[in-house]
JSON list of C-alpha atoms in Angstrom, two decimals:
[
{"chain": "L", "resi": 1, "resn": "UNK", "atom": "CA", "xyz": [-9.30, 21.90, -68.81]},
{"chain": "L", "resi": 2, "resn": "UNK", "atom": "CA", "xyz": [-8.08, 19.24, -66.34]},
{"chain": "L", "resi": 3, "resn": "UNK", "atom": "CA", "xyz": [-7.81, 22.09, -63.51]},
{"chain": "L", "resi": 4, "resn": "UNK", "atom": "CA", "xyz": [-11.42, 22.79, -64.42]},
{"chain": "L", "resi": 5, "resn": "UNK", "atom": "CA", "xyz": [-11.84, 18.92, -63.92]},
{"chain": "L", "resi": 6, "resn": "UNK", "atom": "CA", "xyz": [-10.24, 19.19, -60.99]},
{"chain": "L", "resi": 7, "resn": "UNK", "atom": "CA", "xyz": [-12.48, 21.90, -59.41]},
{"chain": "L", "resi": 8, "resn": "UNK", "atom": "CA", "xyz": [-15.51, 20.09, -59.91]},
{"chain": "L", "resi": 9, "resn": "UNK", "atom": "CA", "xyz": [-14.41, 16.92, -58.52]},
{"chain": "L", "resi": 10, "resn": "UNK", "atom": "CA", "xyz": [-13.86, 19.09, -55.28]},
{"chain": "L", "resi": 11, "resn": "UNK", "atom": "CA", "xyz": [-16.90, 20.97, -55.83]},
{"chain": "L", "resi": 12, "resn": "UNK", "atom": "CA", "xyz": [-18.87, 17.75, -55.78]},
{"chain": "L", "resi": 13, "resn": "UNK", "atom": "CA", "xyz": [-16.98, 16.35, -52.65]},
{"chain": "L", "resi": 14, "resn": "UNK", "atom": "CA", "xyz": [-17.47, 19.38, -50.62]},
{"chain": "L", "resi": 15, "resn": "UNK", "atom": "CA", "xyz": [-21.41, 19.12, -51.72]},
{"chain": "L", "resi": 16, "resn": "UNK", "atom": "CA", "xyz": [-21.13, 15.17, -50.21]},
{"chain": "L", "resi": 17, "resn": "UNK", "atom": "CA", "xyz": [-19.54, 17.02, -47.18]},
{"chain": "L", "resi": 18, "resn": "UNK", "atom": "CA", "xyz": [-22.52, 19.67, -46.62]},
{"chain": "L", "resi": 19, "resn": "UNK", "atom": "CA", "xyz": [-25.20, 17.25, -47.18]},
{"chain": "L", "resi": 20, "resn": "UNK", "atom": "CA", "xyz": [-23.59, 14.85, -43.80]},
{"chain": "L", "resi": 21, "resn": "UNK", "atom": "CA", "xyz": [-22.83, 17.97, -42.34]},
{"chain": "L", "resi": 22, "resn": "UNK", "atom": "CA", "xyz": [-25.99, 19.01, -42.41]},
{"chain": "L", "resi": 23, "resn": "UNK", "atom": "CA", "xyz": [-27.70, 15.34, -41.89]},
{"chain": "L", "resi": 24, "resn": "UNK", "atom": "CA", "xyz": [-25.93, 15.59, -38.12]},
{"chain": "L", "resi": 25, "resn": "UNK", "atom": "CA", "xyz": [-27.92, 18.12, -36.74]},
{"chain": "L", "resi": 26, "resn": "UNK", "atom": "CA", "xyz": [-30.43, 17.18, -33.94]},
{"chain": "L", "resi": 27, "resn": "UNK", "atom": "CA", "xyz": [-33.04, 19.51, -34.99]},
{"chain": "L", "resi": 28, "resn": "UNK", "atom": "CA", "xyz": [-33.89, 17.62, -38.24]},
{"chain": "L", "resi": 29, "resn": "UNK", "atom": "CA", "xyz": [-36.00, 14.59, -38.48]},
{"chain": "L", "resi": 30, "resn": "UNK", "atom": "CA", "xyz": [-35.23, 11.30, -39.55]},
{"chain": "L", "resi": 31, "resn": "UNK", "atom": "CA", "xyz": [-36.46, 11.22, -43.18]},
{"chain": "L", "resi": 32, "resn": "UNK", "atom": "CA", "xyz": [-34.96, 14.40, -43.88]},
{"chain": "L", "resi": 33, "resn": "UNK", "atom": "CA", "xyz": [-31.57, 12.98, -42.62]},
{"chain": "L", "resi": 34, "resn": "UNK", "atom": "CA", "xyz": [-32.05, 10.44, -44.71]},
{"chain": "L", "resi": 35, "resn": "UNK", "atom": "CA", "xyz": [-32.58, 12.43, -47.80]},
{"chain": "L", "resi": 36, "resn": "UNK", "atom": "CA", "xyz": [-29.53, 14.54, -47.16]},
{"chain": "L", "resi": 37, "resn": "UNK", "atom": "CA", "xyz": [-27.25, 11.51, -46.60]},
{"chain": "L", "resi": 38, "resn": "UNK", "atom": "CA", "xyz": [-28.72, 10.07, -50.13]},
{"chain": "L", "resi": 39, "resn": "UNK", "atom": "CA", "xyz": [-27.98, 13.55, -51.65]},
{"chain": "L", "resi": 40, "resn": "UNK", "atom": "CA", "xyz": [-24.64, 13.35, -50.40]},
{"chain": "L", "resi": 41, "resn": "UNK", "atom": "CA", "xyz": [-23.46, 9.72, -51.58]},
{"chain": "L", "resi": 42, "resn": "UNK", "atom": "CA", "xyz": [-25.01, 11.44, -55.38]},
{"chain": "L", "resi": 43, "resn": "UNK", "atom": "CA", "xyz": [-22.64, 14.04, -54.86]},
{"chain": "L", "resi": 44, "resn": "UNK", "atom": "CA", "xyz": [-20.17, 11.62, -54.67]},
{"chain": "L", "resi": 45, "resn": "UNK", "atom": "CA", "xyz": [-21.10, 9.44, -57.75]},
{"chain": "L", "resi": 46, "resn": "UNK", "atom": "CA", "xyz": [-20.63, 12.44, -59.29]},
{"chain": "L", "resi": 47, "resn": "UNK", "atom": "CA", "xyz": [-17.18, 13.36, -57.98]},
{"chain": "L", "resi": 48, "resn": "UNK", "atom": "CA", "xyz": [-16.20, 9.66, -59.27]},
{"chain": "L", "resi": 49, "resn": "UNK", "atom": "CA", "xyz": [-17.64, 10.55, -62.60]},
{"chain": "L", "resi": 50, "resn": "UNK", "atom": "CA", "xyz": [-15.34, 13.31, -62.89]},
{"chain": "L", "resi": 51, "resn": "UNK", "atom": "CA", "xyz": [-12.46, 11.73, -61.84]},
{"chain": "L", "resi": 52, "resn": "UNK", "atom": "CA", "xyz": [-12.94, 9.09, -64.57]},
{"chain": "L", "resi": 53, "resn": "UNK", "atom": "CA", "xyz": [-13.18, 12.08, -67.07]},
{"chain": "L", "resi": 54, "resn": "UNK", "atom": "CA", "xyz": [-10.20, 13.58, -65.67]},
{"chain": "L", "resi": 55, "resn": "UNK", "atom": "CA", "xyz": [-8.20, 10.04, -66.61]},
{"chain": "L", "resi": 56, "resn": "UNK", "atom": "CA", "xyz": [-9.07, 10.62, -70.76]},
{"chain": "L", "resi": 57, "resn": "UNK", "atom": "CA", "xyz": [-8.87, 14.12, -70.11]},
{"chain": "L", "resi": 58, "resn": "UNK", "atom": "CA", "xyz": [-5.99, 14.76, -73.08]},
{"chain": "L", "resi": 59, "resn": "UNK", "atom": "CA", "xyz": [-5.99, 16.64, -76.34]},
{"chain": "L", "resi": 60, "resn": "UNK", "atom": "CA", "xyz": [-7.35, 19.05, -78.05]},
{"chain": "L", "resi": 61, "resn": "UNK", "atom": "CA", "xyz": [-10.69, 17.94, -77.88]},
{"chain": "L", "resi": 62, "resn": "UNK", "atom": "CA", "xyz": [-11.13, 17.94, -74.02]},
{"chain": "L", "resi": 63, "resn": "UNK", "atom": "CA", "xyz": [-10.05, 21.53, -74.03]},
{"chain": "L", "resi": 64, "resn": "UNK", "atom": "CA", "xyz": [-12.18, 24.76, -73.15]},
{"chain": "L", "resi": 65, "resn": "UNK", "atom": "CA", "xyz": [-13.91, 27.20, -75.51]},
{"chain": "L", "resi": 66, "resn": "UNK", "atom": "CA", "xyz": [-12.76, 29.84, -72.02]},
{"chain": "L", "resi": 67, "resn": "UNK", "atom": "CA", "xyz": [-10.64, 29.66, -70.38]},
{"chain": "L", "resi": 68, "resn": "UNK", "atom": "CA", "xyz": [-12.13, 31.69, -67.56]},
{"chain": "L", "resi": 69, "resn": "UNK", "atom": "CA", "xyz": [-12.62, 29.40, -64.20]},
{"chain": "L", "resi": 70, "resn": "UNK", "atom": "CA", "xyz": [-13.56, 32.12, -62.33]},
{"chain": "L", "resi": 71, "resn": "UNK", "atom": "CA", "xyz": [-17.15, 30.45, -61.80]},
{"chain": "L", "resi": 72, "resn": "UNK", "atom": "CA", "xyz": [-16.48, 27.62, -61.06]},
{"chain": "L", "resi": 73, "resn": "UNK", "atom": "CA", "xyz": [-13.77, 28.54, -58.68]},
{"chain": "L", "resi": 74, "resn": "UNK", "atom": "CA", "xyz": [-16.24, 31.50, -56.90]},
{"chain": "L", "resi": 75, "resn": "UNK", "atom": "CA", "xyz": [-18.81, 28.15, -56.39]},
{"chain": "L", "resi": 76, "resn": "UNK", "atom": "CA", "xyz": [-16.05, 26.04, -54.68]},
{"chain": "L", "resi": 77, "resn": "UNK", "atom": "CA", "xyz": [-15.46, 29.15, -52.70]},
{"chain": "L", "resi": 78, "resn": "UNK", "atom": "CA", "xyz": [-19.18, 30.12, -51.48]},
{"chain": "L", "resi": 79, "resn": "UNK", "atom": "CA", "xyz": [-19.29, 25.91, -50.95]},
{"chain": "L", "resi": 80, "resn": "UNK", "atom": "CA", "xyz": [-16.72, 25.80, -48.77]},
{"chain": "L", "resi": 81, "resn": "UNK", "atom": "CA", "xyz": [-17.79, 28.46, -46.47]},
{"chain": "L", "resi": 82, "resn": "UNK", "atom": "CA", "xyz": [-21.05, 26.62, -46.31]},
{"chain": "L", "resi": 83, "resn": "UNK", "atom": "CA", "xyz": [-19.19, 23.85, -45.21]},
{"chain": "L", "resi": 84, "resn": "UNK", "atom": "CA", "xyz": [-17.65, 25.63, -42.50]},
{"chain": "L", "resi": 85, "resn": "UNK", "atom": "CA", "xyz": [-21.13, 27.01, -41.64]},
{"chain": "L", "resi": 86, "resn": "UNK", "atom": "CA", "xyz": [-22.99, 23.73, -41.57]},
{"chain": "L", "resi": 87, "resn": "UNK", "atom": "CA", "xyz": [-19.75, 22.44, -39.16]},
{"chain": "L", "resi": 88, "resn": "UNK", "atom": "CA", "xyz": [-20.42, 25.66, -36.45]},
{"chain": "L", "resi": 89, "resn": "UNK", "atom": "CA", "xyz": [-23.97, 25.97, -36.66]},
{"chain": "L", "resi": 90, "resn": "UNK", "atom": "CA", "xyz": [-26.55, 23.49, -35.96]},
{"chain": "L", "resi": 91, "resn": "UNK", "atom": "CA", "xyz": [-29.39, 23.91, -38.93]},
{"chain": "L", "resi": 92, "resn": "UNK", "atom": "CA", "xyz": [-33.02, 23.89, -38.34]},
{"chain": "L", "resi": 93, "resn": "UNK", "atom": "CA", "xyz": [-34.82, 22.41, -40.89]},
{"chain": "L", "resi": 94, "resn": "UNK", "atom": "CA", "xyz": [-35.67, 25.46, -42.97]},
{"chain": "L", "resi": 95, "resn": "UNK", "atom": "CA", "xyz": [-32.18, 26.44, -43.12]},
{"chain": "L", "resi": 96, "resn": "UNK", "atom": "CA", "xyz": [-30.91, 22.77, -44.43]},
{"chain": "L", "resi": 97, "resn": "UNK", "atom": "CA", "xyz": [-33.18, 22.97, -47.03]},
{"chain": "L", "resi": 98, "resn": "UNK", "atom": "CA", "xyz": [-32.53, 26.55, -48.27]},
{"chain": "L", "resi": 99, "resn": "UNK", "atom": "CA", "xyz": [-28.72, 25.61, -48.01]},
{"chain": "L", "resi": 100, "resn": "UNK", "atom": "CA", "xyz": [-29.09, 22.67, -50.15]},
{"chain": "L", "resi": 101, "resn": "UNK", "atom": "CA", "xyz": [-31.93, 24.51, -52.47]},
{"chain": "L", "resi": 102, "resn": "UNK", "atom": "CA", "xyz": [-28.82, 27.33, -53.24]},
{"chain": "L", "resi": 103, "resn": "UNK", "atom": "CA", "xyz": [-26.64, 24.95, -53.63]},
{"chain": "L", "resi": 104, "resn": "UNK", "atom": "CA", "xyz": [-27.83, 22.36, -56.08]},
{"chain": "L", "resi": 105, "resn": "UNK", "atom": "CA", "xyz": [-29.32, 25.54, -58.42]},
{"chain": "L", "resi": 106, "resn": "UNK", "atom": "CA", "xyz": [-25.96, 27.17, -58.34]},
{"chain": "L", "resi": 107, "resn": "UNK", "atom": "CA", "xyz": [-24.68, 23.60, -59.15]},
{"chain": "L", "resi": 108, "resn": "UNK", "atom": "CA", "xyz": [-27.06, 23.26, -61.96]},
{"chain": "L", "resi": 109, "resn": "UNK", "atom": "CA", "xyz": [-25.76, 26.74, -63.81]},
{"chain": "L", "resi": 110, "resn": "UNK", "atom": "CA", "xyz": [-22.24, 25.76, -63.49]},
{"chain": "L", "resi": 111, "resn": "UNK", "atom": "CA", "xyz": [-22.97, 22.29, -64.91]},
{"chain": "L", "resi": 112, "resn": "UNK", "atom": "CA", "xyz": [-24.63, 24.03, -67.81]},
{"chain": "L", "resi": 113, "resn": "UNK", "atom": "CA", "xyz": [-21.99, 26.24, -68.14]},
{"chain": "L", "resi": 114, "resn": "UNK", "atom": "CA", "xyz": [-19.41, 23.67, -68.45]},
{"chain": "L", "resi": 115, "resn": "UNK", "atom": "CA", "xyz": [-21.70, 21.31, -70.66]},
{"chain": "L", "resi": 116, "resn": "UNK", "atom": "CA", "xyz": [-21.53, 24.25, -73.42]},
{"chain": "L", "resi": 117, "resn": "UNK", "atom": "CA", "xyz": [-17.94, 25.43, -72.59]},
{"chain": "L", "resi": 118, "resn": "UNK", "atom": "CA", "xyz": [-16.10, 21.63, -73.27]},
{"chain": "L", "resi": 119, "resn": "UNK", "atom": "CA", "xyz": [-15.45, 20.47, -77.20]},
{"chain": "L", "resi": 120, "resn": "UNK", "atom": "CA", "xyz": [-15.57, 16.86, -76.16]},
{"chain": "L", "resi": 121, "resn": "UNK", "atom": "CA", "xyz": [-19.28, 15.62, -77.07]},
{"chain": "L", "resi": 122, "resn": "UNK", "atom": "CA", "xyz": [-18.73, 13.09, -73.85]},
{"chain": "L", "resi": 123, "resn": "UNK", "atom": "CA", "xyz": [-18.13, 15.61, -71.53]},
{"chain": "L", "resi": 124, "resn": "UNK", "atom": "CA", "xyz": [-20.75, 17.63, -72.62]},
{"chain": "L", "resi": 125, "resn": "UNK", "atom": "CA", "xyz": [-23.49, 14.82, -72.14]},
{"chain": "L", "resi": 126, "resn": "UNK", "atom": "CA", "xyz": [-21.33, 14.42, -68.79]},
{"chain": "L", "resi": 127, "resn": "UNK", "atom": "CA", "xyz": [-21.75, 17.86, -67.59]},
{"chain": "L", "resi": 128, "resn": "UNK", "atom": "CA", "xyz": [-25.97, 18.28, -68.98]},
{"chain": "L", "resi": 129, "resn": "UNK", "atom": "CA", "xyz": [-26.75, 14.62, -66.92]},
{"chain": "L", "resi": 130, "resn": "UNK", "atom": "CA", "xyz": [-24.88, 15.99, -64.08]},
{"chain": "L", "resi": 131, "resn": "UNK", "atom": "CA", "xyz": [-27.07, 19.34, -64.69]},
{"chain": "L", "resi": 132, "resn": "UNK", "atom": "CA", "xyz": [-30.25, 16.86, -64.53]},
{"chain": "L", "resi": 133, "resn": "UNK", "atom": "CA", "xyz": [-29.53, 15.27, -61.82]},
{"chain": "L", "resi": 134, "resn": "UNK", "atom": "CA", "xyz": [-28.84, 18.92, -59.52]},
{"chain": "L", "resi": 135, "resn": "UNK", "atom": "CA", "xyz": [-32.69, 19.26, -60.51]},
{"chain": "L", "resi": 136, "resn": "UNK", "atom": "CA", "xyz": [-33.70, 16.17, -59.47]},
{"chain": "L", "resi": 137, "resn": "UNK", "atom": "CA", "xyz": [-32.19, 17.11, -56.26]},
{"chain": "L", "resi": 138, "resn": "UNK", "atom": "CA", "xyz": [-33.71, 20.75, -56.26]},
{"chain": "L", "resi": 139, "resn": "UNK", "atom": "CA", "xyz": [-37.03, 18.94, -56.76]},
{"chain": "L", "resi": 140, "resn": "UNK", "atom": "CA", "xyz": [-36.24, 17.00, -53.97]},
{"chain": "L", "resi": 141, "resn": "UNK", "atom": "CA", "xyz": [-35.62, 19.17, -51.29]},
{"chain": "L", "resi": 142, "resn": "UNK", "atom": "CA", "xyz": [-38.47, 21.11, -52.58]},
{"chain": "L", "resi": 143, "resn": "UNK", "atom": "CA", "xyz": [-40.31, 18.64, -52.05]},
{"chain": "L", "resi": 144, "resn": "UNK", "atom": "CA", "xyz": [-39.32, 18.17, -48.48]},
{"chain": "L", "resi": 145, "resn": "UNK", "atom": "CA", "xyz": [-39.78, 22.47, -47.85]},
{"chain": "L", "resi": 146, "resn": "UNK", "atom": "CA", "xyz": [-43.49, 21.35, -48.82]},
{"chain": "L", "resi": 147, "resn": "UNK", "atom": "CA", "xyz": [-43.34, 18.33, -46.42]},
{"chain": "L", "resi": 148, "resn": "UNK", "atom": "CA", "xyz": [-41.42, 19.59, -43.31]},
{"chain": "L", "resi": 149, "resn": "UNK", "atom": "CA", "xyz": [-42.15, 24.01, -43.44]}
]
């Protein structure tokens, strides 16, 4: 369970990392930046949350129905190699969107996932807000394909 923990709490850092990765690029405008650098300090929060799980994280109760990670881990992988892309490549706006759009959806399944897989009622809420909040985000940059494409 805690190693599951633990590969969220990078997921959601190497999300933070994308979005300022992605808020560099010259060919994006200013509000857009803006967005991406707010989606990024989220991604954060929610890193933070995680680690504060991770610190009651003992027992029985905080343990797995599966004890299959290979989700998880595969979305760690695919963000990291975004990561690397967003560091060689300068996006245009439609592909800093799209990036973020596939991310935060592929966010929201895992989040699902996990808020069904853990026993602990508190990490389940945990995992479903964090769920909420990836749509929020979708919604956002969305919203911002409607207003900058």
């Amino acid at each position: 369970m805690k190693k599951n923990l633990l590969l969220c709490v990078e997921i959601e850092e190497t999300a933070a990392r994308i979005y300022r990765q992605l808020a560099t690029s010259d060919k994006l405008p200013g509000e857009l930046k803006v967005l991406l650098k707010n989606l990024a300090n989220d991604e954060d929060d929610h890193a933070s949350q995680l680690r504060f799980a991770l610190r009651f994280a003992t027992g029985s109760d905080f343990s797995l129905k599966s004890s299959d990670l290979t989700p998880t881990q595969v979305l760690l992988d695919r963000s990291k190699e975004l990561l690397d892309k967003a560091s060689q490549l300068d996006f245009d706006v439609r592909q800093a969107i799209e990036a973020g759009i596939e991310l935060e959806q592929d966010f929201c399944r895992v989040h699902i996932d996990n808020s069904l897989e853990f026993k602990n009622e508190s990490l389940k809420k945990m995992f479903a807000a964090l769920a909420q909040d990836d749509k929020i985000h979708s919604q956002k940059l969305f919203d911002a394909k409607t207003k900058f494409l």
